[in-house]
Amino acid sequence: MKRFIVNRYFVPKGFSGITLYPFVFTNKDSHLNDARFVNHERIHLVQQRELLVIFFYLWYVIDFLIKLLKYRNKNIAYQQNIFEREAYQNDHNQEYLAERKPFAFLRGK
């Protein structure tokens, strides 16, 4: 888990962690032992890698801004973000990354 780093300064207020490829920053040591948290952030690492990192960030921001305009609520915009939906819908499944198809975030519910 060398890619997982505890550093409260990199994690936005109100969040448990942030993935900045190839690293995952968290604000608490206990998150490193939380299988669901780790799996959620690993899903983001795969998403970022398949979109060559920069396109992930561009798409993430654009999608967030569109959802913010639509819902007028930053929490809902975050939850409805195309990448967050995939991660939240599958972070409980520890086998998900082994069976995940490329660009699975496009097939979200």
PDB file of N, CA and C in Angstrom:
ATOM      1  N   MET A   1       0.822  -1.182   0.000  1.00  0.00           N
ATOM      2  CA  MET A   1       0.000   0.000   0.000  1.00  0.00           C
ATOM      3  C   MET A   1       0.872   1.254   0.000  1.00  0.00           C
ATOM      4  N   LYS A   2       1.969   1.202  -0.702  1.00  0.00           N
ATOM      5  CA  LYS A   2       2.863   2.350  -0.785  1.00  0.00           C
ATOM      6  C   LYS A   2       2.206   3.544  -1.458  1.00  0.00           C
ATOM      7  N   ARG A   3       1.206   3.277  -2.271  1.00  0.00           N
ATOM      8  CA  ARG A   3       0.528   4.364  -2.969  1.00  0.00           C
ATOM      9  C   ARG A   3      -0.448   5.108  -2.066  1.00  0.00           C
ATOM     10  N   PHE A   4      -0.755   4.554  -0.906  1.00  0.00           N
ATOM     11  CA  PHE A   4      -1.689   5.168   0.027  1.00  0.00           C
ATOM     12  C   PHE A   4      -0.895   5.936   1.076  1.00  0.00           C
ATOM     13  N   ILE A   5      -1.158   7.236   1.174  1.00  0.00           N
ATOM     14  CA  ILE A   5      -0.384   8.120   2.047  1.00  0.00           C
ATOM     15  C   ILE A   5      -1.334   8.875   2.965  1.00  0.00           C
ATOM     16  N   VAL A   6      -0.992   8.897   4.236  1.00  0.00           N
ATOM     17  CA  VAL A   6      -1.788   9.667   5.188  1.00  0.00           C
ATOM     18  C   VAL A   6      -1.226  11.086   5.208  1.00  0.00           C
ATOM     19  N   ASN A   7      -2.072  12.036   4.795  1.00  0.00           N
ATOM     20  CA  ASN A   7      -1.675  13.438   4.754  1.00  0.00           C
ATOM     21  C   ASN A   7      -2.943  14.274   4.739  1.00  0.00           C
ATOM     22  N   ARG A   8      -3.285  14.838   5.857  1.00  0.00           N
ATOM     23  CA  ARG A   8      -4.552  15.559   5.972  1.00  0.00           C
ATOM     24  C   ARG A   8      -4.596  16.844   5.162  1.00  0.00           C
ATOM     25  N   TYR A   9      -3.450  17.345   4.730  1.00  0.00           N
ATOM     26  CA  TYR A   9      -3.424  18.601   3.979  1.00  0.00           C
ATOM     27  C   TYR A   9      -3.851  18.440   2.524  1.00  0.00           C
ATOM     28  N   PHE A  10      -3.712  17.233   1.965  1.00  0.00           N
ATOM     29  CA  PHE A  10      -4.088  16.992   0.574  1.00  0.00           C
ATOM     30  C   PHE A  10      -5.556  16.620   0.420  1.00  0.00           C
ATOM     31  N   VAL A  11      -6.202  16.291   1.514  1.00  0.00           N
ATOM     32  CA  VAL A  11      -7.588  15.822   1.469  1.00  0.00           C
ATOM     33  C   VAL A  11      -8.527  16.998   1.730  1.00  0.00           C
ATOM     34  N   PRO A  12      -9.423  17.283   0.775  1.00  0.00           N
ATOM     35  CA  PRO A  12     -10.357  18.390   0.980  1.00  0.00           C
ATOM     36  C   PRO A  12     -11.225  18.174   2.217  1.00  0.00           C
ATOM     37  N   LYS A  13     -11.575  19.262   2.853  1.00  0.00           N
ATOM     38  CA  LYS A  13     -12.412  19.211   4.060  1.00  0.00           C
ATOM     39  C   LYS A  13     -13.725  18.493   3.750  1.00  0.00           C
ATOM     40  N   GLY A  14     -14.104  17.582   4.631  1.00  0.00           N
ATOM     41  CA  GLY A  14     -15.352  16.841   4.460  1.00  0.00           C
ATOM     42  C   GLY A  14     -15.194  15.528   3.706  1.00  0.00           C
ATOM     43  N   PHE A  15     -13.973  15.219   3.253  1.00  0.00           N
ATOM     44  CA  PHE A  15     -13.724  13.991   2.513  1.00  0.00           C
ATOM     45  C   PHE A  15     -12.747  13.112   3.274  1.00  0.00           C
ATOM     46  N   SER A  16     -12.780  11.813   2.970  1.00  0.00           N
ATOM     47  CA  SER A  16     -11.880  10.857   3.621  1.00  0.00           C
ATOM     48  C   SER A  16     -10.572  10.696   2.865  1.00  0.00           C
ATOM     49  N   GLY A  17     -10.628  10.917   1.554  1.00  0.00           N
ATOM     50  CA  GLY A  17      -9.433  10.732   0.746  1.00  0.00           C
ATOM     51  C   GLY A  17      -9.579  11.354  -0.619  1.00  0.00           C
ATOM     52  N   ILE A  18      -8.458  11.388  -1.323  1.00  0.00           N
ATOM     53  CA  ILE A  18      -8.439  11.888  -2.695  1.00  0.00           C
ATOM     54  C   ILE A  18      -7.374  11.107  -3.456  1.00  0.00           C
ATOM     55  N   THR A  19      -7.705  10.747  -4.677  1.00  0.00           N
ATOM     56  CA  THR A  19      -6.781  10.006  -5.523  1.00  0.00           C
ATOM     57  C   THR A  19      -6.180  10.959  -6.539  1.00  0.00           C
ATOM     58  N   LEU A  20      -4.883  11.118  -6.460  1.00  0.00           N
ATOM     59  CA  LEU A  20      -4.120  11.917  -7.416  1.00  0.00           C
ATOM     60  C   LEU A  20      -3.064  10.986  -7.995  1.00  0.00           C
ATOM     61  N   TYR A  21      -3.403  10.408  -9.120  1.00  0.00           N
ATOM     62  CA  TYR A  21      -2.605   9.337  -9.705  1.00  0.00           C
ATOM     63  C   TYR A  21      -1.119   9.640  -9.656  1.00  0.00           C
ATOM     64  N   PRO A  22      -0.323   8.701  -9.185  1.00  0.00           N
ATOM     65  CA  PRO A  22      -0.592   7.328  -8.791  1.00  0.00           C
ATOM     66  C   PRO A  22      -0.766   7.138  -7.278  1.00  0.00           C
ATOM     67  N   PHE A  23      -1.104   8.212  -6.575  1.00  0.00           N
ATOM     68  CA  PHE A  23      -1.196   8.140  -5.124  1.00  0.00           C
ATOM     69  C   PHE A  23      -2.627   8.349  -4.629  1.00  0.00           C
ATOM     70  N   VAL A  24      -2.867   7.822  -3.434  1.00  0.00           N
ATOM     71  CA  VAL A  24      -4.125   8.046  -2.735  1.00  0.00           C
ATOM     72  C   VAL A  24      -3.760   8.675  -1.397  1.00  0.00           C
ATOM     73  N   PHE A  25      -4.348   9.832  -1.142  1.00  0.00           N
ATOM     74  CA  PHE A  25      -4.112  10.520   0.116  1.00  0.00           C
ATOM     75  C   PHE A  25      -5.351  10.376   0.981  1.00  0.00           C
ATOM     76  N   THR A  26      -5.131  10.120   2.250  1.00  0.00           N
ATOM     77  CA  THR A  26      -6.211  10.010   3.213  1.00  0.00           C
ATOM     78  C   THR A  26      -5.858  10.833   4.438  1.00  0.00           C
ATOM     79  N   ASN A  27      -6.869  11.209   5.192  1.00  0.00           N
ATOM     80  CA  ASN A  27      -6.614  12.036   6.365  1.00  0.00           C
ATOM     81  C   ASN A  27      -6.527  11.246   7.673  1.00  0.00           C
ATOM     82  N   LYS A  28      -6.716   9.915   7.608  1.00  0.00           N
ATOM     83  CA  LYS A  28      -6.655   9.090   8.822  1.00  0.00           C
ATOM     84  C   LYS A  28      -5.989   7.750   8.544  1.00  0.00           C
ATOM     85  N   ASP A  29      -5.171   7.311   9.475  1.00  0.00           N
ATOM     86  CA  ASP A  29      -4.534   5.991   9.376  1.00  0.00           C
ATOM     87  C   ASP A  29      -5.571   4.880   9.288  1.00  0.00           C
ATOM     88  N   SER A  30      -6.682   5.034   9.975  1.00  0.00           N
ATOM     89  CA  SER A  30      -7.694   3.978  10.030  1.00  0.00           C
ATOM     90  C   SER A  30      -8.286   3.674   8.653  1.00  0.00           C
ATOM     91  N   HIS A  31      -8.268   4.630   7.748  1.00  0.00           N
ATOM     92  CA  HIS A  31      -8.800   4.381   6.408  1.00  0.00           C
ATOM     93  C   HIS A  31      -7.974   3.347   5.645  1.00  0.00           C
ATOM     94  N   LEU A  32      -6.712   3.224   5.995  1.00  0.00           N
ATOM     95  CA  LEU A  32      -5.847   2.254   5.321  1.00  0.00           C
ATOM     96  C   LEU A  32      -6.294   0.821   5.595  1.00  0.00           C
ATOM     97  N   ASN A  33      -7.037   0.622   6.668  1.00  0.00           N
ATOM     98  CA  ASN A  33      -7.538  -0.708   7.035  1.00  0.00           C
ATOM     99  C   ASN A  33      -9.007  -0.894   6.664  1.00  0.00           C
ATOM    100  N   ASP A  34      -9.587   0.080   6.005  1.00  0.00           N
ATOM    101  CA  ASP A  34     -10.985   0.023   5.594  1.00  0.00           C
ATOM    102  C   ASP A  34     -11.046  -0.492   4.157  1.00  0.00           C
ATOM    103  N   ALA A  35     -11.433  -1.758   3.998  1.00  0.00           N
ATOM    104  CA  ALA A  35     -11.424  -2.408   2.677  1.00  0.00           C
ATOM    105  C   ALA A  35     -12.290  -1.663   1.668  1.00  0.00           C
ATOM    106  N   ARG A  36     -13.397  -1.142   2.119  1.00  0.00           N
ATOM    107  CA  ARG A  36     -14.296  -0.422   1.198  1.00  0.00           C
ATOM    108  C   ARG A  36     -13.649   0.885   0.715  1.00  0.00           C
ATOM    109  N   PHE A  37     -13.041   1.627   1.623  1.00  0.00           N
ATOM    110  CA  PHE A  37     -12.338   2.858   1.256  1.00  0.00           C
ATOM    111  C   PHE A  37     -11.212   2.566   0.267  1.00  0.00           C
ATOM    112  N   VAL A  38     -10.398   1.574   0.583  1.00  0.00           N
ATOM    113  CA  VAL A  38      -9.272   1.220  -0.279  1.00  0.00           C
ATOM    114  C   VAL A  38      -9.766   0.811  -1.666  1.00  0.00           C
ATOM    115  N   ASN A  39     -10.809   0.000  -1.727  1.00  0.00           N
ATOM    116  CA  ASN A  39     -11.342  -0.447  -3.010  1.00  0.00           C
ATOM    117  C   ASN A  39     -11.906   0.735  -3.810  1.00  0.00           C
ATOM    118  N   HIS A  40     -12.598   1.638  -3.133  1.00  0.00           N
ATOM    119  CA  HIS A  40     -13.160   2.825  -3.786  1.00  0.00           C
ATOM    120  C   HIS A  40     -12.037   3.630  -4.461  1.00  0.00           C
ATOM    121  N   GLU A  41     -10.969   3.854  -3.734  1.00  0.00           N
ATOM    122  CA  GLU A  41      -9.859   4.650  -4.277  1.00  0.00           C
ATOM    123  C   GLU A  41      -9.105   3.889  -5.368  1.00  0.00           C
ATOM    124  N   ARG A  42      -9.016   2.583  -5.251  1.00  0.00           N
ATOM    125  CA  ARG A  42      -8.389   1.788  -6.321  1.00  0.00           C
ATOM    126  C   ARG A  42      -9.202   1.848  -7.615  1.00  0.00           C
ATOM    127  N   ILE A  43     -10.505   1.910  -7.489  1.00  0.00           N
ATOM    128  CA  ILE A  43     -11.357   2.076  -8.677  1.00  0.00           C
ATOM    129  C   ILE A  43     -11.002   3.391  -9.361  1.00  0.00           C
ATOM    130  N   HIS A  44     -10.815   4.440  -8.570  1.00  0.00           N
ATOM    131  CA  HIS A  44     -10.413   5.726  -9.155  1.00  0.00           C
ATOM    132  C   HIS A  44      -9.042   5.642  -9.824  1.00  0.00           C
ATOM    133  N   LEU A  45      -8.122   4.899  -9.247  1.00  0.00           N
ATOM    134  CA  LEU A  45      -6.811   4.740  -9.875  1.00  0.00           C
ATOM    135  C   LEU A  45      -6.939   4.100 -11.256  1.00  0.00           C
ATOM    136  N   VAL A  46      -7.788   3.098 -11.382  1.00  0.00           N
ATOM    137  CA  VAL A  46      -8.005   2.434 -12.675  1.00  0.00           C
ATOM    138  C   VAL A  46      -8.675   3.390 -13.653  1.00  0.00           C
ATOM    139  N   GLN A  47      -9.665   4.129 -13.197  1.00  0.00           N
ATOM    140  CA  GLN A  47     -10.330   5.108 -14.059  1.00  0.00           C
ATOM    141  C   GLN A  47      -9.323   6.131 -14.584  1.00  0.00           C
ATOM    142  N   GLN A  48      -8.487   6.616 -13.703  1.00  0.00           N
ATOM    143  CA  GLN A  48      -7.509   7.624 -14.096  1.00  0.00           C
ATOM    144  C   GLN A  48      -6.498   7.066 -15.098  1.00  0.00           C
ATOM    145  N   ARG A  49      -6.056   5.862 -14.853  1.00  0.00           N
ATOM    146  CA  ARG A  49      -5.081   5.238 -15.761  1.00  0.00           C
ATOM    147  C   ARG A  49      -5.683   5.015 -17.147  1.00  0.00           C
ATOM    148  N   GLU A  50      -6.919   4.549 -17.227  1.00  0.00           N
ATOM    149  CA  GLU A  50      -7.500   4.258 -18.533  1.00  0.00           C
ATOM    150  C   GLU A  50      -7.815   5.525 -19.325  1.00  0.00           C
ATOM    151  N   LEU A  51      -7.934   6.654 -18.640  1.00  0.00           N
ATOM    152  CA  LEU A  51      -8.159   7.928 -19.337  1.00  0.00           C
ATOM    153  C   LEU A  51      -6.882   8.777 -19.383  1.00  0.00           C
ATOM    154  N   LEU A  52      -5.759   8.105 -19.192  1.00  0.00           N
ATOM    155  CA  LEU A  52      -4.441   8.753 -19.287  1.00  0.00           C
ATOM    156  C   LEU A  52      -4.323   9.946 -18.331  1.00  0.00           C
ATOM    157  N   VAL A  53      -4.907   9.832 -17.202  1.00  0.00           N
ATOM    158  CA  VAL A  53      -4.883  10.751 -16.074  1.00  0.00           C
ATOM    159  C   VAL A  53      -5.484  12.126 -16.410  1.00  0.00           C
ATOM    160  N   ILE A  54      -4.908  12.862 -17.302  1.00  0.00           N
ATOM    161  CA  ILE A  54      -5.350  14.228 -17.583  1.00  0.00           C
ATOM    162  C   ILE A  54      -6.798  14.269 -18.082  1.00  0.00           C
ATOM    163  N   PHE A  55      -7.183  13.297 -18.919  1.00  0.00           N
ATOM    164  CA  PHE A  55      -8.554  13.280 -19.427  1.00  0.00           C
ATOM    165  C   PHE A  55      -9.552  12.921 -18.333  1.00  0.00           C
ATOM    166  N   PHE A  56      -9.095  12.121 -17.370  1.00  0.00           N
ATOM    167  CA  PHE A  56      -9.944  11.829 -16.211  1.00  0.00           C
ATOM    168  C   PHE A  56     -10.265  13.120 -15.480  1.00  0.00           C
ATOM    169  N   TYR A  57      -9.241  13.911 -15.161  1.00  0.00           N
ATOM    170  CA  TYR A  57      -9.458  15.134 -14.398  1.00  0.00           C
ATOM    171  C   TYR A  57     -10.310  16.134 -15.168  1.00  0.00           C
ATOM    172  N   LEU A  58     -10.082  16.260 -16.452  1.00  0.00           N
ATOM    173  CA  LEU A  58     -10.895  17.168 -17.268  1.00  0.00           C
ATOM    174  C   LEU A  58     -12.357  16.729 -17.267  1.00  0.00           C
ATOM    175  N   TRP A  59     -12.576  15.444 -17.527  1.00  0.00           N
ATOM    176  CA  TRP A  59     -13.934  14.906 -17.568  1.00  0.00           C
ATOM    177  C   TRP A  59     -14.601  15.028 -16.208  1.00  0.00           C
ATOM    178  N   TYR A  60     -13.844  14.733 -15.141  1.00  0.00           N
ATOM    179  CA  TYR A  60     -14.381  14.797 -13.788  1.00  0.00           C
ATOM    180  C   TYR A  60     -14.897  16.208 -13.490  1.00  0.00           C
ATOM    181  N   VAL A  61     -14.076  17.202 -13.768  1.00  0.00           N
ATOM    182  CA  VAL A  61     -14.449  18.589 -13.475  1.00  0.00           C
ATOM    183  C   VAL A  61     -15.640  19.025 -14.322  1.00  0.00           C
ATOM    184  N   ILE A  62     -15.613  18.717 -15.612  1.00  0.00           N
ATOM    185  CA  ILE A  62     -16.718  19.091 -16.495  1.00  0.00           C
ATOM    186  C   ILE A  62     -18.013  18.422 -16.049  1.00  0.00           C
ATOM    187  N   ASP A  63     -17.956  17.137 -15.748  1.00  0.00           N
ATOM    188  CA  ASP A  63     -19.147  16.415 -15.297  1.00  0.00           C
ATOM    189  C   ASP A  63     -19.663  17.000 -13.983  1.00  0.00           C
ATOM    190  N   PHE A  64     -18.751  17.299 -13.074  1.00  0.00           N
ATOM    191  CA  PHE A  64     -19.154  17.889 -11.794  1.00  0.00           C
ATOM    192  C   PHE A  64     -19.847  19.228 -12.021  1.00  0.00           C
ATOM    193  N   LEU A  65     -19.287  20.086 -12.880  1.00  0.00           N
ATOM    194  CA  LEU A  65     -19.872  21.404 -13.128  1.00  0.00           C
ATOM    195  C   LEU A  65     -21.252  21.299 -13.781  1.00  0.00           C
ATOM    196  N   ILE A  66     -21.393  20.357 -14.705  1.00  0.00           N
ATOM    197  CA  ILE A  66     -22.704  20.141 -15.338  1.00  0.00           C
ATOM    198  C   ILE A  66     -23.723  19.694 -14.300  1.00  0.00           C
ATOM    199  N   LYS A  67     -23.328  18.759 -13.447  1.00  0.00           N
ATOM    200  CA  LYS A  67     -24.236  18.265 -12.410  1.00  0.00           C
ATOM    201  C   LYS A  67     -24.525  19.360 -11.387  1.00  0.00           C
ATOM    202  N   LEU A  68     -23.558  20.224 -11.119  1.00  0.00           N
ATOM    203  CA  LEU A  68     -23.775  21.329 -10.193  1.00  0.00           C
ATOM    204  C   LEU A  68     -24.817  22.295 -10.749  1.00  0.00           C
ATOM    205  N   LEU A  69     -24.727  22.573 -12.038  1.00  0.00           N
ATOM    206  CA  LEU A  69     -25.741  23.424 -12.673  1.00  0.00           C
ATOM    207  C   LEU A  69     -27.115  22.758 -12.650  1.00  0.00           C
ATOM    208  N   LYS A  70     -27.129  21.457 -12.871  1.00  0.00           N
ATOM    209  CA  LYS A  70     -28.392  20.718 -12.907  1.00  0.00           C
ATOM    210  C   LYS A  70     -29.045  20.633 -11.530  1.00  0.00           C
ATOM    211  N   TYR A  71     -28.273  20.242 -10.518  1.00  0.00           N
ATOM    212  CA  TYR A  71     -28.832  19.993  -9.184  1.00  0.00           C
ATOM    213  C   TYR A  71     -28.722  21.180  -8.224  1.00  0.00           C
ATOM    214  N   ARG A  72     -27.829  22.116  -8.547  1.00  0.00           N
ATOM    215  CA  ARG A  72     -27.597  23.295  -7.698  1.00  0.00           C
ATOM    216  C   ARG A  72     -27.258  22.903  -6.259  1.00  0.00           C
ATOM    217  N   ASN A  73     -26.516  21.809  -6.142  1.00  0.00           N
ATOM    218  CA  ASN A  73     -26.097  21.307  -4.838  1.00  0.00           C
ATOM    219  C   ASN A  73     -24.783  20.563  -5.042  1.00  0.00           C
ATOM    220  N   LYS A  74     -23.719  21.024  -4.385  1.00  0.00           N
ATOM    221  CA  LYS A  74     -22.398  20.433  -4.627  1.00  0.00           C
ATOM    222  C   LYS A  74     -22.295  18.990  -4.140  1.00  0.00           C
ATOM    223  N   ASN A  75     -23.022  18.645  -3.077  1.00  0.00           N
ATOM    224  CA  ASN A  75     -22.973  17.266  -2.584  1.00  0.00           C
ATOM    225  C   ASN A  75     -23.645  16.304  -3.563  1.00  0.00           C
ATOM    226  N   ILE A  76     -24.783  16.708  -4.096  1.00  0.00           N
ATOM    227  CA  ILE A  76     -25.469  15.867  -5.082  1.00  0.00           C
ATOM    228  C   ILE A  76     -24.651  15.798  -6.368  1.00  0.00           C
ATOM    229  N   ALA A  77     -24.069  16.927  -6.772  1.00  0.00           N
ATOM    230  CA  ALA A  77     -23.226  16.944  -7.975  1.00  0.00           C
ATOM    231  C   ALA A  77     -22.060  15.979  -7.819  1.00  0.00           C
ATOM    232  N   TYR A  78     -21.460  15.946  -6.636  1.00  0.00           N
ATOM    233  CA  TYR A  78     -20.369  15.013  -6.354  1.00  0.00           C
ATOM    234  C   TYR A  78     -20.859  13.566  -6.422  1.00  0.00           C
ATOM    235  N   GLN A  79     -21.969  13.285  -5.752  1.00  0.00           N
ATOM    236  CA  GLN A  79     -22.496  11.919  -5.719  1.00  0.00           C
ATOM    237  C   GLN A  79     -22.931  11.427  -7.093  1.00  0.00           C
ATOM    238  N   GLN A  80     -23.393  12.335  -7.941  1.00  0.00           N
ATOM    239  CA  GLN A  80     -23.875  11.963  -9.266  1.00  0.00           C
ATOM    240  C   GLN A  80     -22.778  12.005 -10.332  1.00  0.00           C
ATOM    241  N   ASN A  81     -21.576  12.390  -9.946  1.00  0.00           N
ATOM    242  CA  ASN A  81     -20.459  12.403 -10.888  1.00  0.00           C
ATOM    243  C   ASN A  81     -20.275  11.001 -11.463  1.00  0.00           C
ATOM    244  N   ILE A  82     -20.047  10.922 -12.753  1.00  0.00           N
ATOM    245  CA  ILE A  82     -19.965   9.632 -13.456  1.00  0.00           C
ATOM    246  C   ILE A  82     -18.928   8.692 -12.845  1.00  0.00           C
ATOM    247  N   PHE A  83     -17.813   9.236 -12.381  1.00  0.00           N
ATOM    248  CA  PHE A  83     -16.750   8.406 -11.811  1.00  0.00           C
ATOM    249  C   PHE A  83     -17.065   8.001 -10.376  1.00  0.00           C
ATOM    250  N   GLU A  84     -17.670   8.894  -9.630  1.00  0.00           N
ATOM    251  CA  GLU A  84     -18.044   8.565  -8.250  1.00  0.00           C
ATOM    252  C   GLU A  84     -19.156   7.524  -8.218  1.00  0.00           C
ATOM    253  N   ARG A  85     -20.086   7.610  -9.152  1.00  0.00           N
ATOM    254  CA  ARG A  85     -21.167   6.607  -9.181  1.00  0.00           C
ATOM    255  C   ARG A  85     -20.593   5.207  -9.339  1.00  0.00           C
ATOM    256  N   GLU A  86     -19.669   5.033 -10.291  1.00  0.00           N
ATOM    257  CA  GLU A  86     -19.078   3.700 -10.462  1.00  0.00           C
ATOM    258  C   GLU A  86     -18.365   3.260  -9.189  1.00  0.00           C
ATOM    259  N   ALA A  87     -17.591   4.144  -8.594  1.00  0.00           N
ATOM    260  CA  ALA A  87     -16.824   3.774  -7.404  1.00  0.00           C
ATOM    261  C   ALA A  87     -17.739   3.434  -6.233  1.00  0.00           C
ATOM    262  N   TYR A  88     -18.757   4.248  -5.988  1.00  0.00           N
ATOM    263  CA  TYR A  88     -19.667   3.977  -4.872  1.00  0.00           C
ATOM    264  C   TYR A  88     -20.523   2.738  -5.110  1.00  0.00           C
ATOM    265  N   GLN A  89     -20.929   2.496  -6.345  1.00  0.00           N
ATOM    266  CA  GLN A  89     -21.768   1.331  -6.626  1.00  0.00           C
ATOM    267  C   GLN A  89     -20.991   0.020  -6.496  1.00  0.00           C
ATOM    268  N   ASN A  90     -19.669   0.082  -6.544  1.00  0.00           N
ATOM    269  CA  ASN A  90     -18.880  -1.150  -6.567  1.00  0.00           C
ATOM    270  C   ASN A  90     -17.817  -1.254  -5.484  1.00  0.00           C
ATOM    271  N   ASP A  91     -17.705  -0.268  -4.615  1.00  0.00           N
ATOM    272  CA  ASP A  91     -16.623  -0.307  -3.626  1.00  0.00           C
ATOM    273  C   ASP A  91     -16.790  -1.416  -2.593  1.00  0.00           C
ATOM    274  N   HIS A  92     -17.979  -1.958  -2.449  1.00  0.00           N
ATOM    275  CA  HIS A  92     -18.220  -3.065  -1.519  1.00  0.00           C
ATOM    276  C   HIS A  92     -17.762  -4.413  -2.095  1.00  0.00           C
ATOM    277  N   ASN A  93     -17.609  -4.489  -3.410  1.00  0.00           N
ATOM    278  CA  ASN A  93     -17.259  -5.733  -4.105  1.00  0.00           C
ATOM    279  C   ASN A  93     -15.747  -5.814  -4.291  1.00  0.00           C
ATOM    280  N   GLN A  94     -15.104  -6.605  -3.465  1.00  0.00           N
ATOM    281  CA  GLN A  94     -13.645  -6.710  -3.507  1.00  0.00           C
ATOM    282  C   GLN A  94     -13.133  -7.393  -4.783  1.00  0.00           C
ATOM    283  N   GLU A  95     -14.010  -8.032  -5.528  1.00  0.00           N
ATOM    284  CA  GLU A  95     -13.635  -8.695  -6.785  1.00  0.00           C
ATOM    285  C   GLU A  95     -13.903  -7.804  -7.999  1.00  0.00           C
ATOM    286  N   TYR A  96     -14.468  -6.637  -7.779  1.00  0.00           N
ATOM    287  CA  TYR A  96     -14.897  -5.783  -8.886  1.00  0.00           C
ATOM    288  C   TYR A  96     -13.777  -5.463  -9.877  1.00  0.00           C
ATOM    289  N   LEU A  97     -12.630  -5.067  -9.400  1.00  0.00           N
ATOM    290  CA  LEU A  97     -11.560  -4.673 -10.326  1.00  0.00           C
ATOM    291  C   LEU A  97     -11.055  -5.838 -11.167  1.00  0.00           C
ATOM    292  N   ALA A  98     -11.162  -7.041 -10.659  1.00  0.00           N
ATOM    293  CA  ALA A  98     -10.739  -8.214 -11.427  1.00  0.00           C
ATOM    294  C   ALA A  98     -11.705  -8.509 -12.569  1.00  0.00           C
ATOM    295  N   GLU A  99     -12.960  -8.126 -12.399  1.00  0.00           N
ATOM    296  CA  GLU A  99     -13.972  -8.420 -13.423  1.00  0.00           C
ATOM    297  C   GLU A  99     -14.432  -7.180 -14.187  1.00  0.00           C
ATOM    298  N   ARG A 100     -13.942  -6.026 -13.793  1.00  0.00           N
ATOM    299  CA  ARG A 100     -14.349  -4.753 -14.409  1.00  0.00           C
ATOM    300  C   ARG A 100     -13.942  -4.688 -15.877  1.00  0.00           C
ATOM    301  N   LYS A 101     -14.868  -4.223 -16.702  1.00  0.00           N
ATOM    302  CA  LYS A 101     -14.582  -4.025 -18.118  1.00  0.00           C
ATOM    303  C   LYS A 101     -14.076  -2.594 -18.328  1.00  0.00           C
ATOM    304  N   PRO A 102     -13.247  -2.372 -19.339  1.00  0.00           N
ATOM    305  CA  PRO A 102     -12.743  -1.015 -19.602  1.00  0.00           C
ATOM    306  C   PRO A 102     -13.886  -0.013 -19.784  1.00  0.00           C
ATOM    307  N   PHE A 103     -13.672   1.165 -19.287  1.00  0.00           N
ATOM    308  CA  PHE A 103     -14.632   2.276 -19.396  1.00  0.00           C
ATOM    309  C   PHE A 103     -15.992   1.929 -18.780  1.00  0.00           C
ATOM    310  N   ALA A 104     -15.962   1.151 -17.728  1.00  0.00           N
ATOM    311  CA  ALA A 104     -17.194   0.725 -17.045  1.00  0.00           C
ATOM    312  C   ALA A 104     -17.990   1.910 -16.505  1.00  0.00           C
ATOM    313  N   PHE A 105     -17.333   3.018 -16.235  1.00  0.00           N
ATOM    314  CA  PHE A 105     -18.042   4.183 -15.718  1.00  0.00           C
ATOM    315  C   PHE A 105     -19.102   4.671 -16.693  1.00  0.00           C
ATOM    316  N   LEU A 106     -18.959   4.353 -17.985  1.00  0.00           N
ATOM    317  CA  LEU A 106     -19.937   4.766 -18.992  1.00  0.00           C
ATOM    318  C   LEU A 106     -21.220   3.944 -18.919  1.00  0.00           C
ATOM    319  N   ARG A 107     -21.156   2.779 -18.277  1.00  0.00           N
ATOM    320  CA  ARG A 107     -22.307   1.905 -18.200  1.00  0.00           C
ATOM    321  C   ARG A 107     -23.047   2.029 -16.872  1.00  0.00           C
ATOM    322  N   GLY A 108     -22.789   3.099 -16.144  1.00  0.00           N
ATOM    323  CA  GLY A 108     -23.399   3.292 -14.821  1.00  0.00           C
ATOM    324  C   GLY A 108     -24.900   3.403 -14.871  1.00  0.00           C
ATOM    325  N   LYS A 109     -25.506   3.272 -13.735  1.00  0.00           N
ATOM    326  CA  LYS A 109     -26.969   3.322 -13.610  1.00  0.00           C
ATOM    327  C   LYS A 109     -27.438   4.751 -13.571  1.00  0.00           C
TER     328      LYS A 109
END
